[in-house]
PDB file of C-alpha atoms in Angstrom:
ATOM      1  CA  VAL A   1     -73.730 -22.303  38.054  1.00 95.00           C
ATOM      2  CA  LYS A   2     -71.222 -21.766  35.231  1.00 96.00           C
ATOM      3  CA  ASN A   3     -68.698 -20.179  37.608  1.00 97.00           C
ATOM      4  CA  ALA A   4     -69.110 -22.992  40.138  1.00 96.00           C
ATOM      5  CA  LEU A   5     -68.468 -25.595  37.431  1.00 97.00           C
ATOM      6  CA  ILE A   6     -65.421 -23.775  36.073  1.00 97.00           C
ATOM      7  CA  ASP A   7     -64.002 -23.245  39.564  1.00 97.00           C
ATOM      8  CA  ALA A   8     -64.516 -26.930  40.399  1.00 97.00           C
ATOM      9  CA  ILE A   9     -62.773 -28.013  37.200  1.00 97.00           C
ATOM     10  CA  ALA A  10     -59.874 -25.619  37.849  1.00 97.00           C
ATOM     11  CA  SER A  11     -59.364 -26.936  41.381  1.00 97.00           C
ATOM     12  CA  SER A  12     -59.760 -30.599  40.494  1.00 97.00           C
ATOM     13  CA  CYS A  13     -56.666 -32.770  40.827  1.00 96.00           C
ATOM     14  CA  THR A  14     -57.666 -34.754  37.735  1.00 95.00           C
ATOM     15  CA  GLY A  15     -59.261 -32.031  35.626  1.00 95.00           C
ATOM     16  CA  LYS A  16     -62.549 -33.924  35.900  1.00 97.00           C
ATOM     17  CA  ILE A  17     -65.494 -33.343  38.235  1.00 98.00           C
ATOM     18  CA  ASP A  18     -68.504 -35.235  39.518  1.00 98.00           C
ATOM     19  CA  ILE A  19     -71.843 -33.462  39.646  1.00 98.00           C
ATOM     20  CA  ILE A  20     -74.790 -34.351  41.835  1.00 98.00           C
ATOM     21  CA  GLY A  21     -77.840 -32.205  41.177  1.00 97.00           C
ATOM     22  CA  HIS A  22     -81.319 -32.195  42.679  1.00 98.00           C
ATOM     23  CA  SER A  23     -84.562 -30.957  41.173  1.00 96.00           C
ATOM     24  CA  MET A  24     -84.115 -27.848  39.031  1.00 95.00           C
ATOM     25  CA  GLY A  25     -80.388 -28.000  39.801  1.00 96.00           C
ATOM     26  CA  VAL A  26     -80.224 -31.021  37.485  1.00 97.00           C
ATOM     27  CA  THR A  27     -81.417 -29.074  34.470  1.00 96.00           C
ATOM     28  CA  LEU A  28     -79.522 -25.903  35.381  1.00 95.00           C
ATOM     29  CA  ALA A  29     -76.230 -27.812  35.669  1.00 97.00           C
ATOM     30  CA  ALA A  30     -76.884 -29.776  32.474  1.00 98.00           C
ATOM     31  CA  HIS A  31     -77.695 -26.562  30.615  1.00 97.00           C
ATOM     32  CA  GLN A  32     -74.433 -24.897  31.654  1.00 97.00           C
ATOM     33  CA  ILE A  33     -72.433 -28.047  30.824  1.00 98.00           C
ATOM     34  CA  ASN A  34     -73.998 -28.100  27.369  1.00 97.00           C
ATOM     35  CA  LYS A  35     -73.843 -24.336  26.739  1.00 96.00           C
ATOM     36  CA  TYR A  36     -70.169 -24.030  27.654  1.00 97.00           C
ATOM     37  CA  SER A  37     -69.011 -27.388  26.206  1.00 97.00           C
ATOM     38  CA  LEU A  38     -67.925 -28.775  29.583  1.00 98.00           C
ATOM     39  CA  THR A  39     -69.047 -32.388  29.009  1.00 98.00           C
ATOM     40  CA  SER A  40     -65.480 -33.655  28.584  1.00 98.00           C
ATOM     41  CA  TYR A  41     -64.691 -32.389  32.109  1.00 98.00           C
ATOM     42  CA  VAL A  42     -67.577 -34.244  33.784  1.00 98.00           C
ATOM     43  CA  ASP A  43     -66.699 -37.753  34.929  1.00 98.00           C
ATOM     44  CA  SER A  44     -70.096 -38.544  36.465  1.00 98.00           C
ATOM     45  CA  PHE A  45     -73.413 -36.713  36.481  1.00 98.00           C
ATOM     46  CA  VAL A  46     -76.097 -37.775  38.957  1.00 98.00           C
ATOM     47  CA  GLY A  47     -79.539 -36.275  38.439  1.00 98.00           C
ATOM     48  CA  ILE A  48     -81.828 -36.626  41.444  1.00 98.00           C
ATOM     49  CA  ALA A  49     -85.559 -35.904  41.019  1.00 98.00           C
ATOM     50  CA  GLY A  50     -84.842 -33.735  38.006  1.00 97.00           C
ATOM     51  CA  ALA A  51     -87.425 -32.651  35.464  1.00 95.00           C
ATOM     52  CA  TYR A  52     -85.087 -33.195  32.527  1.00 96.00           C
ATOM     53  CA  ARG A  53     -88.046 -33.615  30.191  1.00 96.00           C
ATOM     54  CA  GLY A  54     -90.284 -31.084  31.924  1.00 97.00           C
ATOM     55  CA  LEU A  55     -93.187 -30.844  34.325  1.00 97.00           C
ATOM     56  CA  TRP A  56     -96.791 -31.365  33.270  1.00 96.00           C
ATOM     57  CA  SER A  57     -97.734 -28.903  36.010  1.00 96.00           C
ATOM     58  CA  CYS A  58     -95.916 -26.250  33.918  1.00 95.00           C
ATOM     59  CA  GLY A  59     -97.830 -27.122  30.769  1.00 95.00           C
ATOM     60  CA  ASN A  60     -96.552 -27.553  27.234  1.00 94.00           C
ATOM     61  CA  TYR A  61     -94.518 -24.654  25.839  1.00 93.00           C
ATOM     62  CA  PRO A  62     -95.597 -22.125  24.571  1.00 91.00           C
ATOM     63  CA  TRP A  63     -98.962 -22.808  26.260  1.00 87.00           C
ATOM     64  CA  ASN A  64     -97.439 -22.982  29.692  1.00 83.00           C
ATOM     65  CA  VAL A  65     -97.918 -21.663  33.191  1.00 84.00           C
ATOM     66  CA  TRP A  66     -96.171 -18.295  33.607  1.00 83.00           C
ATOM     67  CA  THR A  67     -93.880 -18.684  36.619  1.00 87.00           C
ATOM     68  CA  SER A  68     -90.113 -18.506  37.053  1.00 85.00           C
ATOM     69  CA  THR A  69     -90.026 -22.310  37.186  1.00 91.00           C
ATOM     70  CA  CYS A  70     -91.898 -22.712  33.905  1.00 93.00           C
ATOM     71  CA  GLY A  71     -91.653 -20.902  30.563  1.00 88.00           C
ATOM     72  CA  ALA A  72     -89.081 -20.713  27.789  1.00 90.00           C
ATOM     73  CA  GLN A  73     -86.091 -21.005  30.155  1.00 91.00           C
ATOM     74  CA  GLY A  74     -87.874 -23.248  32.618  1.00 93.00           C
ATOM     75  CA  LEU A  75     -89.418 -26.662  32.999  1.00 96.00           C
ATOM     76  CA  SER A  76     -92.390 -26.442  30.642  1.00 96.00           C
ATOM     77  CA  ILE A  77     -92.635 -29.504  28.403  1.00 96.00           C
ATOM     78  CA  ASN A  78     -90.834 -28.718  25.111  1.00 96.00           C
ATOM     79  CA  SER A  79     -89.403 -25.418  26.391  1.00 96.00           C
ATOM     80  CA  PRO A  80     -86.365 -24.135  24.469  1.00 95.00           C
ATOM     81  CA  LEU A  81     -84.251 -24.839  27.569  1.00 95.00           C
ATOM     82  CA  LEU A  82     -85.261 -28.498  27.761  1.00 96.00           C
ATOM     83  CA  THR A  83     -85.247 -28.991  24.006  1.00 96.00           C
ATOM     84  CA  SER A  84     -81.611 -27.841  23.961  1.00 95.00           C
ATOM     85  CA  LEU A  85     -80.748 -30.654  26.388  1.00 95.00           C
ATOM     86  CA  ALA A  86     -82.492 -33.449  24.482  1.00 94.00           C
ATOM     87  CA  GLY A  87     -80.070 -36.229  23.627  1.00 94.00           C
ATOM     88  CA  GLN A  88     -77.127 -34.468  25.287  1.00 95.00           C
ATOM     89  CA  LYS A  89     -75.396 -36.768  27.780  1.00 98.00           C
ATOM     90  CA  PRO A  90     -73.949 -34.419  30.446  1.00 98.00           C
ATOM     91  CA  GLY A  91     -70.844 -36.432  31.297  1.00 98.00           C
ATOM     92  CA  ALA A  92     -68.807 -39.558  30.669  1.00 98.00           C
ATOM     93  CA  ARG A  93     -71.187 -41.381  33.009  1.00 98.00           C
ATOM     94  CA  ALA A  94     -74.750 -40.306  33.745  1.00 98.00           C
ATOM     95  CA  TYR A  95     -77.319 -41.595  36.224  1.00 98.00           C
ATOM     96  CA  SER A  96     -80.795 -40.738  37.392  1.00 98.00           C
ATOM     97  CA  ILE A  97     -82.367 -41.248  40.785  1.00 98.00           C
ATOM     98  CA  LYS A  98     -86.123 -40.983  40.540  1.00 98.00           C
ATOM     99  CA  SER A  99     -89.486 -41.940  41.982  1.00 98.00           C
ATOM    100  CA  ASN A 100     -92.950 -42.667  40.674  1.00 97.00           C
ATOM    101  CA  ILE A 101     -94.455 -40.905  43.684  1.00 97.00           C
ATOM    102  CA  ASP A 102     -92.418 -37.704  43.446  1.00 98.00           C
ATOM    103  CA  GLN A 103     -94.819 -34.938  44.489  1.00 97.00           C
ATOM    104  CA  ILE A 104     -93.114 -32.385  42.200  1.00 97.00           C
ATOM    105  CA  VAL A 105     -92.139 -34.311  39.062  1.00 98.00           C
ATOM    106  CA  CYS A 106     -95.303 -36.424  39.187  1.00 97.00           C
ATOM    107  CA  SER A 107     -97.630 -33.817  40.714  1.00 96.00           C
ATOM    108  CA  THR A 108    -100.275 -34.273  38.011  1.00 96.00           C
ATOM    109  CA  GLY A 109    -100.221 -38.045  38.474  1.00 96.00           C
ATOM    110  CA  VAL A 110     -98.093 -38.490  35.345  1.00 97.00           C
ATOM    111  CA  CYS A 111     -94.320 -38.893  35.678  1.00 98.00           C
ATOM    112  CA  THR A 112     -93.544 -39.469  32.007  1.00 98.00           C
ATOM    113  CA  VAL A 113     -93.081 -37.217  29.002  1.00 97.00           C
ATOM    114  CA  GLY A 114     -93.229 -38.997  25.668  1.00 95.00           C
ATOM    115  CA  GLY A 115     -93.297 -42.327  27.481  1.00 97.00           C
ATOM    116  CA  VAL A 116     -90.058 -41.648  29.386  1.00 97.00           C
ATOM    117  CA  HIS A 117     -89.850 -40.715  33.068  1.00 98.00           C
ATOM    118  CA  SER A 118     -89.116 -36.986  33.213  1.00 98.00           C
ATOM    119  CA  SER A 119     -86.136 -37.545  35.531  1.00 98.00           C
ATOM    120  CA  THR A 120     -84.343 -39.783  33.019  1.00 98.00           C
ATOM    121  CA  VAL A 121     -80.998 -38.308  31.951  1.00 98.00           C
ATOM    122  CA  PRO A 122     -80.160 -38.669  28.226  1.00 97.00           C
ATOM    123  CA  GLY A 123     -77.673 -41.469  27.586  1.00 97.00           C
ATOM    124  CA  GLU A 124     -77.727 -42.523  31.216  1.00 98.00           C
ATOM    125  CA  ASP A 125     -75.687 -45.539  32.226  1.00 98.00           C
ATOM    126  CA  ALA A 126     -78.155 -46.585  34.914  1.00 98.00           C
ATOM    127  CA  SER A 127     -81.281 -45.412  36.694  1.00 98.00           C
ATOM    128  CA  TYR A 128     -82.468 -46.009  40.235  1.00 98.00           C
ATOM    129  CA  THR A 129     -86.097 -45.795  41.307  1.00 98.00           C
ATOM    130  CA  PHE A 130     -87.073 -45.376  44.946  1.00 98.00           C
ATOM    131  CA  ALA A 131     -90.480 -45.277  46.619  1.00 97.00           C
ATOM    132  CA  THR A 132     -89.998 -41.900  48.237  1.00 96.00           C
ATOM    133  CA  GLY A 133     -90.983 -38.321  47.597  1.00 97.00           C
ATOM    134  CA  HIS A 134     -89.108 -35.481  45.932  1.00 98.00           C
ATOM    135  CA  PHE A 135     -87.008 -34.475  48.941  1.00 97.00           C
ATOM    136  CA  GLY A 136     -86.602 -38.047  50.192  1.00 97.00           C
ATOM    137  CA  LEU A 137     -84.834 -38.836  46.930  1.00 98.00           C
ATOM    138  CA  LEU A 138     -82.181 -36.335  47.930  1.00 96.00           C
ATOM    139  CA  THR A 139     -81.853 -37.139  51.629  1.00 96.00           C
ATOM    140  CA  ASN A 140     -82.469 -40.897  51.659  1.00 97.00           C
ATOM    141  CA  THR A 141     -80.191 -41.956  48.791  1.00 98.00           C
ATOM    142  CA  ALA A 142     -76.798 -40.751  50.019  1.00 97.00           C
ATOM    143  CA  ALA A 143     -75.181 -44.196  49.821  1.00 97.00           C
ATOM    144  CA  THR A 144     -76.333 -44.607  46.200  1.00 98.00           C
ATOM    145  CA  GLN A 145     -75.095 -41.112  45.349  1.00 98.00           C
ATOM    146  CA  VAL A 146     -71.629 -41.874  46.738  1.00 97.00           C
ATOM    147  CA  ASP A 147     -71.492 -45.216  44.912  1.00 98.00           C
ATOM    148  CA  LEU A 148     -72.306 -43.519  41.608  1.00 98.00           C
ATOM    149  CA  ILE A 149     -69.418 -41.053  41.758  1.00 97.00           C
ATOM    150  CA  GLN A 150     -66.812 -43.644  42.747  1.00 94.00           C
TER     151      GLN A 150
END
């Protein structure tokens, strides 16, 4: 992910990039942006169906489900990975596209962590909620995605 971001920045005509991430790609991209201080190069960041605040299906770190998706560097609530992203806006503009019927983010019937929808991006400029599932958020919101990076 780091190499893809650096390559995109290097080949950008403006020195700035737009990022559209889906699901775990949202948190992976945000983590690399934060870790390598790339925020100033990100014009817009669009997080689609991300678990920015974690997944209840993973549990609460360190009492979490042991899978590659969960754990210390995964999507367990309060994992070190997610805690490192708290309050860190990943670009000049940030947006979330989410759903209250997302079968991944809301699989336990609860979409919020600490009263905030898990897909909410810190410091976001706007959020869009659709009545579609996890993969529908990616495939059925193309027009919104394009509008957000313009």
